[in-house]
Tab-separated table of C-alpha atoms in Angstrom:
chain	number	residue	atom	x	y	z
B	1	UNK	CA	0.000	0.000	0.000
B	2	UNK	CA	1.464	3.351	-1.070
B	3	UNK	CA	2.354	5.729	1.725
B	4	UNK	CA	0.275	8.897	1.660
B	5	UNK	CA	2.260	12.115	1.373
B	6	UNK	CA	1.506	14.704	4.068
B	7	UNK	CA	-0.584	17.628	2.989
B	8	UNK	CA	-0.514	21.192	4.230
B	9	UNK	CA	-3.550	20.522	6.353
B	10	UNK	CA	-2.009	17.444	7.993
B	11	UNK	CA	1.253	19.193	8.864
B	12	UNK	CA	0.969	20.770	12.288
B	13	UNK	CA	3.177	23.518	13.682
B	14	UNK	CA	4.214	23.040	17.339
B	15	UNK	CA	2.440	25.229	19.813
B	16	UNK	CA	4.177	28.498	20.574
B	17	UNK	CA	5.704	28.789	17.108
B	18	UNK	CA	3.640	30.727	14.628
B	19	UNK	CA	5.871	30.028	11.595
B	20	UNK	CA	9.152	28.364	10.653
B	21	UNK	CA	11.667	30.676	8.961
B	22	UNK	CA	12.681	29.346	5.581
B	23	UNK	CA	16.178	30.186	4.234
B	24	UNK	CA	16.162	32.451	1.262
B	25	UNK	CA	17.679	31.258	-2.027
B	26	UNK	CA	20.504	33.782	-1.622
B	27	UNK	CA	21.411	32.511	1.834
B	28	UNK	CA	21.405	28.916	0.602
B	29	UNK	CA	23.726	29.825	-2.257
B	30	UNK	CA	26.127	31.635	0.098
B	31	UNK	CA	26.272	28.631	2.421
B	32	UNK	CA	26.949	26.331	-0.508
B	33	UNK	CA	29.771	28.545	-1.833
B	34	UNK	CA	31.319	28.907	1.630
B	35	UNK	CA	31.290	25.129	2.116
B	36	UNK	CA	32.934	24.590	-1.264
B	37	UNK	CA	35.663	27.118	-0.450
B	38	UNK	CA	36.420	25.433	2.871
B	39	UNK	CA	36.617	21.985	1.296
B	40	UNK	CA	38.848	23.254	-1.491
B	41	UNK	CA	41.178	25.036	0.948
B	42	UNK	CA	41.416	21.936	3.133
B	43	UNK	CA	42.222	19.810	0.087
B	44	UNK	CA	44.897	22.255	-1.052
B	45	UNK	CA	46.395	22.401	2.457
B	46	UNK	CA	46.681	18.626	2.555
B	47	UNK	CA	48.217	18.631	-0.877
B	48	UNK	CA	50.812	21.259	0.102
B	49	UNK	CA	51.725	19.293	3.224
B	50	UNK	CA	52.006	16.064	1.238
B	51	UNK	CA	54.181	17.725	-1.404
B	52	UNK	CA	56.423	19.268	1.269
B	53	UNK	CA	57.033	15.924	2.908
B	54	UNK	CA	57.668	14.274	-0.472
B	55	UNK	CA	60.161	16.941	-1.516
B	56	UNK	CA	61.945	16.733	1.852
B	57	UNK	CA	62.319	12.970	1.532
B	58	UNK	CA	63.651	13.359	-2.017
B	59	UNK	CA	66.173	15.979	-0.886
B	60	UNK	CA	67.250	13.730	1.969
B	61	UNK	CA	67.861	10.852	-0.418
B	62	UNK	CA	69.802	13.102	-2.807
B	63	UNK	CA	72.127	14.054	0.054
B	64	UNK	CA	72.823	10.377	0.649
B	65	UNK	CA	71.010	10.111	3.963
B	66	UNK	CA	68.761	7.234	2.981
B	67	UNK	CA	69.787	3.898	4.409
B	68	UNK	CA	71.142	1.366	1.978
B	69	UNK	CA	70.298	-1.577	4.250
B	70	UNK	CA	66.833	-3.134	4.511
B	71	UNK	CA	66.316	-3.407	8.295
B	72	UNK	CA	66.461	0.166	9.582
B	73	UNK	CA	64.505	-0.568	12.801
B	74	UNK	CA	67.260	-2.367	14.777
B	75	UNK	CA	69.814	0.094	13.439
B	76	UNK	CA	68.079	2.931	15.280
B	77	UNK	CA	68.825	1.279	18.596
B	78	UNK	CA	72.397	0.596	17.461
B	79	UNK	CA	72.969	4.223	16.451
B	80	UNK	CA	71.626	5.487	19.784
B	81	UNK	CA	73.927	3.073	21.604
B	82	UNK	CA	76.909	4.194	19.525
B	83	UNK	CA	76.101	7.842	20.230
B	84	UNK	CA	76.145	7.087	23.950
B	85	UNK	CA	79.474	5.273	23.690
B	86	UNK	CA	80.982	8.138	21.683
B	87	UNK	CA	80.021	10.725	24.291
B	88	UNK	CA	82.020	8.972	27.012
B	89	UNK	CA	84.968	7.378	25.195
B	90	UNK	CA	86.870	10.643	24.820
B	91	UNK	CA	85.589	12.277	28.007
B	92	UNK	CA	86.778	9.428	30.259
B	93	UNK	CA	90.025	8.872	28.332
B	94	UNK	CA	91.732	11.668	30.294
B	95	UNK	CA	91.468	10.591	33.975
B	96	UNK	CA	93.657	7.451	33.594
B	97	UNK	CA	96.487	9.488	32.038
B	98	UNK	CA	95.993	12.573	34.195
B	99	UNK	CA	99.114	11.963	36.334
B	100	UNK	CA	101.237	11.886	33.156
B	101	UNK	CA	99.547	15.005	31.792
B	102	UNK	CA	100.047	16.847	35.068
B	103	UNK	CA	103.740	15.917	35.169
B	104	UNK	CA	104.471	16.826	31.529
B	105	UNK	CA	102.571	20.132	31.570
B	106	UNK	CA	103.435	21.061	35.190
B	107	UNK	CA	99.782	21.540	36.187
B	108	UNK	CA	98.866	22.464	39.746
B	109	UNK	CA	95.836	21.091	41.595
B	110	UNK	CA	93.623	24.015	40.616
B	111	UNK	CA	94.415	23.468	36.937
B	112	UNK	CA	93.654	19.759	37.292
B	113	UNK	CA	90.329	20.530	38.966
B	114	UNK	CA	89.462	23.016	36.230
B	115	UNK	CA	90.425	20.535	33.520
B	116	UNK	CA	88.210	17.798	34.923
B	117	UNK	CA	85.316	20.120	35.784
B	118	UNK	CA	85.265	22.099	32.539
B	119	UNK	CA	83.316	19.507	30.480
B	120	UNK	CA	80.641	19.240	33.170
B	121	UNK	CA	80.237	23.018	33.260
B	122	UNK	CA	79.991	23.126	29.464
B	123	UNK	CA	77.258	20.495	29.505
B	124	UNK	CA	75.185	23.166	31.224
B	125	UNK	CA	76.480	26.267	29.441
B	126	UNK	CA	76.326	24.917	25.863
B	127	UNK	CA	73.024	23.029	26.068
B	128	UNK	CA	70.985	26.031	24.874
B	129	UNK	CA	73.281	26.738	21.864
B	130	UNK	CA	72.888	23.040	21.096
B	131	UNK	CA	69.130	23.491	21.130
B	132	UNK	CA	69.481	26.384	18.697
B	133	UNK	CA	71.555	24.223	16.349
B	134	UNK	CA	68.905	21.494	16.474
B	135	UNK	CA	66.185	24.021	15.691
B	136	UNK	CA	68.088	25.335	12.685
B	137	UNK	CA	69.560	22.150	11.212
B	138	UNK	CA	67.554	19.281	12.672
B	139	UNK	CA	68.451	16.731	15.336
B	140	UNK	CA	70.156	14.325	12.942
B	141	UNK	CA	72.575	16.869	11.525
B	142	UNK	CA	73.220	18.308	14.994
B	143	UNK	CA	74.115	14.824	16.231
B	144	UNK	CA	76.623	14.328	13.401
B	145	UNK	CA	78.167	17.788	13.833
B	146	UNK	CA	78.442	17.358	17.598
B	147	UNK	CA	80.089	13.932	17.338
B	148	UNK	CA	82.601	15.199	14.767
B	149	UNK	CA	83.437	18.115	17.065
B	150	UNK	CA	83.965	15.653	19.920
B	151	UNK	CA	86.237	13.414	17.831
B	152	UNK	CA	88.493	16.059	16.297
B	153	UNK	CA	88.790	18.291	19.373
B	154	UNK	CA	89.603	15.285	21.554
B	155	UNK	CA	92.327	14.082	19.189
B	156	UNK	CA	93.892	17.568	19.155
B	157	UNK	CA	94.169	17.834	22.946
B	158	UNK	CA	97.651	16.345	22.947
B	159	UNK	CA	99.223	18.609	20.306
B	160	UNK	CA	102.402	20.213	21.567
B	161	UNK	CA	101.899	19.091	24.229
B	162	UNK	CA	100.575	22.463	25.265
B	163	UNK	CA	98.475	23.565	28.220
B	164	UNK	CA	96.674	26.127	26.078
B	165	UNK	CA	95.806	23.556	23.411
B	166	UNK	CA	94.718	21.056	26.040
B	167	UNK	CA	92.256	23.467	27.643
B	168	UNK	CA	91.033	24.903	24.327
B	169	UNK	CA	90.313	21.506	22.789
B	170	UNK	CA	88.715	20.291	26.019
B	171	UNK	CA	86.428	23.311	25.759
B	172	UNK	CA	85.363	22.455	22.197
B	173	UNK	CA	84.945	18.795	23.108
B	174	UNK	CA	82.567	19.800	25.913
B	175	UNK	CA	80.613	21.978	23.485
B	176	UNK	CA	80.272	19.034	21.092
B	177	UNK	CA	78.987	16.786	23.866
B	178	UNK	CA	76.548	19.496	24.963
B	179	UNK	CA	75.186	19.703	21.397
B	180	UNK	CA	74.652	15.954	21.132
B	181	UNK	CA	72.856	15.491	24.452
B	182	UNK	CA	69.643	17.420	23.631
B	183	UNK	CA	69.684	15.930	20.110
B	184	UNK	CA	69.369	12.355	21.372
B	185	UNK	CA	65.933	12.735	23.084
B	186	UNK	CA	64.684	14.425	19.915
B	187	UNK	CA	65.920	11.506	17.799
B	188	UNK	CA	64.325	9.025	20.191
B	189	UNK	CA	61.041	10.892	19.797
B	190	UNK	CA	61.304	10.757	15.983
B	191	UNK	CA	62.816	7.302	15.547
B	192	UNK	CA	61.299	5.244	18.368
B	193	UNK	CA	58.345	7.128	19.799
B	194	UNK	CA	56.580	3.873	20.741
B	195	UNK	CA	59.506	2.494	22.764
B	196	UNK	CA	60.980	5.544	24.477
B	197	UNK	CA	61.898	3.652	27.635
B	198	UNK	CA	63.798	0.892	25.847
B	199	UNK	CA	65.542	3.371	23.538
B	200	UNK	CA	66.625	5.568	26.456
B	201	UNK	CA	67.912	2.556	28.398
B	202	UNK	CA	69.967	1.420	25.394
B	203	UNK	CA	71.395	4.910	24.901
B	204	UNK	CA	72.309	5.133	28.584
B	205	UNK	CA	73.897	1.692	28.398
B	206	UNK	CA	76.095	3.095	25.642
B	207	UNK	CA	77.130	5.946	27.929
B	208	UNK	CA	78.129	3.513	30.656
B	209	UNK	CA	79.942	1.149	28.298
B	210	UNK	CA	81.895	4.100	26.883
B	211	UNK	CA	82.940	5.076	30.404
B	212	UNK	CA	84.062	1.542	31.198
B	213	UNK	CA	85.992	1.011	27.953
B	214	UNK	CA	88.142	4.125	28.088
B	215	UNK	CA	88.691	3.944	31.859
B	216	UNK	CA	89.583	0.245	31.855
B	217	UNK	CA	91.622	-0.105	28.629
B	218	UNK	CA	93.687	3.083	28.468
B	219	UNK	CA	96.474	2.058	30.850
B	220	UNK	CA	96.796	-1.718	30.183
B	221	UNK	CA	96.211	-1.659	26.416
B	222	UNK	CA	96.312	1.734	24.690
B	223	UNK	CA	99.347	3.274	26.392
B	224	UNK	CA	101.595	0.227	25.787
B	225	UNK	CA	100.422	0.201	22.178
B	226	UNK	CA	101.899	3.689	21.693
B	227	UNK	CA	104.935	3.319	23.917
B	228	UNK	CA	103.452	5.270	26.820
B	229	UNK	CA	102.636	8.334	24.664
B	230	UNK	CA	99.537	9.861	26.244
B	231	UNK	CA	99.042	12.296	23.354
B	232	UNK	CA	98.556	9.424	20.892
B	233	UNK	CA	96.220	7.653	23.304
B	234	UNK	CA	93.844	10.600	23.018
B	235	UNK	CA	93.978	10.289	19.224
B	236	UNK	CA	93.274	6.569	19.491
B	237	UNK	CA	90.001	7.044	21.368
B	238	UNK	CA	88.828	9.560	18.758
B	239	UNK	CA	89.017	6.971	15.961
B	240	UNK	CA	85.945	4.928	17.032
B	241	UNK	CA	83.958	8.155	17.307
B	242	UNK	CA	84.836	9.130	13.730
B	243	UNK	CA	83.970	5.669	12.394
B	244	UNK	CA	80.626	5.447	14.167
B	245	UNK	CA	79.740	9.003	13.113
B	246	UNK	CA	80.380	8.028	9.500
B	247	UNK	CA	78.085	5.025	9.914
B	248	UNK	CA	75.347	7.218	11.377
B	249	UNK	CA	75.709	9.749	8.544
B	250	UNK	CA	75.529	7.014	5.916
B	251	UNK	CA	72.977	4.536	7.228
B	252	UNK	CA	70.816	6.318	9.784
B	253	UNK	CA	67.113	6.127	8.852
B	254	UNK	CA	65.946	9.143	6.839
B	255	UNK	CA	64.111	11.803	8.788
B	256	UNK	CA	61.812	14.591	7.701
B	257	UNK	CA	63.978	17.047	9.591
B	258	UNK	CA	63.471	20.156	7.505
B	259	UNK	CA	62.555	23.098	9.700
B	260	UNK	CA	59.418	23.853	7.700
B	261	UNK	CA	58.301	20.236	7.901
B	262	UNK	CA	58.771	19.530	11.595
B	263	UNK	CA	58.021	22.996	12.903
B	264	UNK	CA	61.156	23.298	15.064
B	265	UNK	CA	61.763	27.024	14.950
B	266	UNK	CA	62.002	27.881	18.660
B	267	UNK	CA	65.093	26.880	20.585
B	268	UNK	CA	65.056	28.753	23.899
B	269	UNK	CA	63.786	26.602	26.794
B	270	UNK	CA	60.503	27.632	28.354
B	271	UNK	CA	61.650	28.764	31.785
B	272	UNK	CA	58.016	29.225	32.860
B	273	UNK	CA	57.260	25.540	32.327
B	274	UNK	CA	57.396	23.675	35.669
B	275	UNK	CA	58.523	20.515	33.870
B	276	UNK	CA	61.781	22.194	32.855
B	277	UNK	CA	62.696	22.902	36.471
B	278	UNK	CA	61.423	19.606	37.849
B	279	UNK	CA	63.385	17.544	35.330
B	280	UNK	CA	66.450	19.753	35.734
B	281	UNK	CA	66.516	19.464	39.511
B	282	UNK	CA	65.877	15.720	39.465
B	283	UNK	CA	68.599	15.142	36.891
B	284	UNK	CA	70.947	17.480	38.762
B	285	UNK	CA	70.338	15.708	42.054
B	286	UNK	CA	71.052	12.299	40.537
B	287	UNK	CA	74.171	13.540	38.749
B	288	UNK	CA	75.390	15.120	41.998
B	289	UNK	CA	75.197	11.734	43.710
B	290	UNK	CA	77.448	10.181	41.066
B	291	UNK	CA	79.886	13.078	40.565
B	292	UNK	CA	80.364	13.658	44.288
B	293	UNK	CA	80.867	9.953	44.991
B	294	UNK	CA	83.323	9.643	42.111
B	295	UNK	CA	85.254	12.700	43.286
B	296	UNK	CA	85.427	12.079	47.044
B	297	UNK	CA	85.502	8.308	47.509
B	298	UNK	CA	89.304	8.068	46.895
B	299	UNK	CA	90.149	10.910	49.294
B	300	UNK	CA	87.749	9.657	51.933
B	301	UNK	CA	89.145	6.131	51.826
B	302	UNK	CA	92.718	7.409	52.090
B	303	UNK	CA	91.789	9.644	55.021
B	304	UNK	CA	90.015	6.840	56.904
B	305	UNK	CA	92.685	4.182	56.410
B	306	UNK	CA	91.001	2.174	53.644
B	307	UNK	CA	93.298	3.106	50.773
B	308	UNK	CA	93.297	-0.475	49.500
B	309	UNK	CA	89.567	-0.227	48.748
B	310	UNK	CA	89.833	2.683	46.312
B	311	UNK	CA	89.943	0.401	43.264
B	312	UNK	CA	87.132	-1.961	44.349
B	313	UNK	CA	84.871	0.925	45.385
B	314	UNK	CA	85.339	2.876	42.151
B	315	UNK	CA	84.777	-0.314	40.163
B	316	UNK	CA	81.609	-1.014	42.137
B	317	UNK	CA	80.450	2.572	41.577
B	318	UNK	CA	80.718	2.271	37.790
B	319	UNK	CA	79.709	-1.364	37.368
B	320	UNK	CA	76.702	-0.760	39.606
B	321	UNK	CA	75.243	1.491	36.931
B	322	UNK	CA	74.900	-1.278	34.342
B	323	UNK	CA	72.065	-3.246	36.025
B	324	UNK	CA	70.005	-0.044	36.070
B	325	UNK	CA	69.775	-0.050	32.273
B	326	UNK	CA	68.441	-3.618	32.314
B	327	UNK	CA	65.892	-2.872	35.044
B	328	UNK	CA	64.494	0.191	33.285
B	329	UNK	CA	64.462	-1.527	29.879
B	330	UNK	CA	62.468	-4.468	31.246
B	331	UNK	CA	60.062	-2.426	33.390
B	332	UNK	CA	59.832	0.762	31.342
B	333	UNK	CA	56.026	0.940	31.480
B	334	UNK	CA	55.992	0.630	35.240
B	335	UNK	CA	58.817	3.091	35.943
B	336	UNK	CA	58.954	5.927	33.414
B	337	UNK	CA	56.767	8.948	34.011
B	338	UNK	CA	55.814	8.073	37.574
B	339	UNK	CA	56.808	9.834	40.749
B	340	UNK	CA	57.234	6.801	42.984
B	341	UNK	CA	60.292	5.313	41.185
B	342	UNK	CA	62.115	8.661	41.269
B	343	UNK	CA	61.329	9.248	44.927
B	344	UNK	CA	62.362	5.677	45.729
B	345	UNK	CA	65.672	6.168	43.899
B	346	UNK	CA	66.319	9.329	45.937
B	347	UNK	CA	65.543	7.551	49.212
B	348	UNK	CA	67.727	4.613	48.189
B	349	UNK	CA	70.589	7.047	47.511
B	350	UNK	CA	70.344	8.258	51.110
B	351	UNK	CA	70.309	4.638	52.298
B	352	UNK	CA	73.412	3.994	50.170
B	353	UNK	CA	75.170	6.881	51.933
B	354	UNK	CA	74.378	5.369	55.324
B	355	UNK	CA	75.644	1.961	54.197
B	356	UNK	CA	78.834	3.498	52.801
B	357	UNK	CA	79.549	5.462	55.963
B	358	UNK	CA	79.011	2.406	58.169
B	359	UNK	CA	82.779	1.809	58.007
B	360	UNK	CA	82.843	-1.899	57.245
B	361	UNK	CA	84.684	-3.188	54.186
B	362	UNK	CA	81.570	-4.790	52.735
B	363	UNK	CA	79.503	-1.695	53.471
B	364	UNK	CA	81.946	0.546	51.606
B	365	UNK	CA	81.801	-1.578	48.450
B	366	UNK	CA	78.035	-2.151	48.589
B	367	UNK	CA	77.356	1.527	49.286
B	368	UNK	CA	79.477	2.572	46.291
B	369	UNK	CA	77.605	0.134	44.048
B	370	UNK	CA	74.280	1.513	45.306
B	371	UNK	CA	75.461	5.055	44.478
B	372	UNK	CA	76.057	4.030	40.869
B	373	UNK	CA	72.789	2.109	40.563
B	374	UNK	CA	70.624	4.930	41.952
B	375	UNK	CA	72.331	7.633	39.897
B	376	UNK	CA	71.890	5.589	36.703
B	377	UNK	CA	68.202	4.915	37.403
B	378	UNK	CA	67.549	8.623	37.978
B	379	UNK	CA	69.431	9.540	34.806
B	380	UNK	CA	67.502	7.079	32.623
B	381	UNK	CA	64.116	8.043	34.026
B	382	UNK	CA	64.744	11.754	33.433
B	383	UNK	CA	66.250	11.295	29.953
B	384	UNK	CA	63.134	9.397	28.874
B	385	UNK	CA	60.719	12.161	29.878
B	386	UNK	CA	61.332	14.992	27.347
B	387	UNK	CA	60.101	12.900	24.355
B	388	UNK	CA	56.951	12.094	26.344
B	389	UNK	CA	56.260	15.476	27.921
B	390	UNK	CA	57.001	17.855	25.053
B	391	UNK	CA	55.499	18.108	21.555
B	392	UNK	CA	57.711	16.837	18.739
B	393	UNK	CA	58.989	20.292	17.870
B	394	UNK	CA	59.841	21.176	21.478
B	395	UNK	CA	61.705	18.104	22.728
B	396	UNK	CA	65.076	19.791	22.164
B	397	UNK	CA	63.957	22.851	24.131
B	398	UNK	CA	62.848	20.859	27.160
B	399	UNK	CA	66.002	18.713	26.985
B	400	UNK	CA	68.267	21.762	26.775
B	401	UNK	CA	66.570	23.409	29.749
B	402	UNK	CA	66.840	20.205	31.763
B	403	UNK	CA	70.556	19.802	31.003
B	404	UNK	CA	71.290	23.473	31.703
B	405	UNK	CA	69.725	23.352	35.155
B	406	UNK	CA	70.823	19.817	35.978
B	407	UNK	CA	74.509	20.037	35.118
B	408	UNK	CA	74.853	23.505	36.623
B	409	UNK	CA	73.446	22.087	39.854
B	410	UNK	CA	75.709	19.034	39.605
B	411	UNK	CA	78.715	21.326	39.105
B	412	UNK	CA	77.973	23.451	42.178
B	413	UNK	CA	77.080	20.749	44.716
B	414	UNK	CA	80.432	18.875	44.653
B	415	UNK	CA	82.189	22.210	45.191
B	416	UNK	CA	80.124	22.583	48.366
B	417	UNK	CA	81.371	19.169	49.475
B	418	UNK	CA	85.007	20.158	48.987
B	419	UNK	CA	84.477	23.428	50.835
B	420	UNK	CA	82.767	21.601	53.698
B	421	UNK	CA	85.708	19.216	54.057
B	422	UNK	CA	88.211	22.090	54.027
B	423	UNK	CA	86.230	24.079	56.573
B	424	UNK	CA	85.463	21.288	59.022
B	425	UNK	CA	88.413	18.966	58.518
B	426	UNK	CA	86.024	16.004	58.662
B	427	UNK	CA	86.257	13.614	55.687
B	428	UNK	CA	82.625	12.587	56.099
B	429	UNK	CA	81.494	16.145	55.322
B	430	UNK	CA	82.668	15.689	51.730
B	431	UNK	CA	79.566	13.575	51.113
B	432	UNK	CA	77.237	16.482	51.832
B	433	UNK	CA	76.489	16.770	48.065
B	434	UNK	CA	75.306	13.143	48.034
B	435	UNK	CA	72.817	13.858	50.807
B	436	UNK	CA	71.686	17.099	49.178
B	437	UNK	CA	71.372	15.410	45.787
B	438	UNK	CA	69.235	12.610	47.217
B	439	UNK	CA	67.039	15.143	49.022
B	440	UNK	CA	66.657	17.155	45.814
B	441	UNK	CA	65.484	14.084	43.886
B	442	UNK	CA	62.912	13.251	46.573
B	443	UNK	CA	61.505	16.795	46.773
B	444	UNK	CA	61.521	17.620	43.054
B	445	UNK	CA	60.335	14.176	42.021
B	446	UNK	CA	57.300	14.372	44.285
B	447	UNK	CA	56.443	18.046	43.784
B	448	UNK	CA	54.958	17.823	40.300
B	449	UNK	CA	53.003	15.293	38.281
B	450	UNK	CA	55.622	14.308	35.743
B	451	UNK	CA	53.501	12.726	33.030
B	452	UNK	CA	49.791	12.998	32.281
B	453	UNK	CA	48.006	9.673	32.417
B	454	UNK	CA	47.102	9.848	28.721
B	455	UNK	CA	50.758	10.070	27.699
B	456	UNK	CA	52.078	7.178	29.777
B	457	UNK	CA	53.983	4.390	28.054
């Protein structure tokens, strides 16, 4: 049965409404034209964006940045690990040969302290210029430039030998390291945004392996290879950095890192963002625990009659960092972005100080190992946060602000420990920076919600 069409008499108007306004033909035409214009503009905008990305990828391939190997995924982890190794190979190549350098160049204790502290200070001072370089050239190019600066400046430290050249090249090496450090979180965000925790743990493992290689192999292997010539040993440790940088430049996965494509135009950290200060203070507190322990454990053990434990304690301090990378890599979802793990690491650092100061032989070694473990956990957890907290175009800004605050804090606190020892004459007072660093991690880590629930891993 055919359905009857409603007639004018059967159509009722609701009560209270006398008539329904009907759009005029002119208004209907205007709406239609406006809709067409919006759709056309949206289509053109998508087309411009698609063409920009296509042209950027073509330009990247023309410059030889496209990988020539099929499996680029695992290589991203390898390149991050190599970058971490490169940042520490040359930096930690100097302490083993420092007595020879001091004797040949007639350095006093103040010059030695300045030489060892200069790279740490530059990690804070040059982080913002590194952010500017990333904003102008992209994280990938900044990484390559920074690593090349590290390699060549490190190899030139022994020319002369000259005190002026040594300090000048150490300065440029520190600048190169400071450029690379904010570039790595940006690369993690672009390369491995779905596995930030694992990528950060692998990068940090590279840092620790680089420390161990140069510190452990310089005296027994590298120096005998060059007849005890410390200048050539510095050149030797620059060679792996050059080779790995060439591999990164040739085979690193292509990135759309053009400024217009990724929107990275700003480079100055946002000092009004609470996350910048929270991350900076947490990272600075953790770094203070490690730097102060590394600096004062030998003197403390000599002053308290445990000189024979200097080697075992320093080994425990550095080896104790390695399990932290495994723990965070396995439990990244449960640890990264939460306040409890950071606060627990700060409390455990204070416990480690109590164990170390207990005086027993076993307590000294175990306490040193706990120092290294806690400092490494804090470092990994803070390094993983900028890619998760900041938008893609602002990761380098947040990272640079964090490193500026953190390393400046880690540079000042150990100086307080040395001044406290000089003023009081008590060796135990040298570990004041460890206590202050642990307290800083606890307070800063619990003062602010680090990661919104929607952005958790």
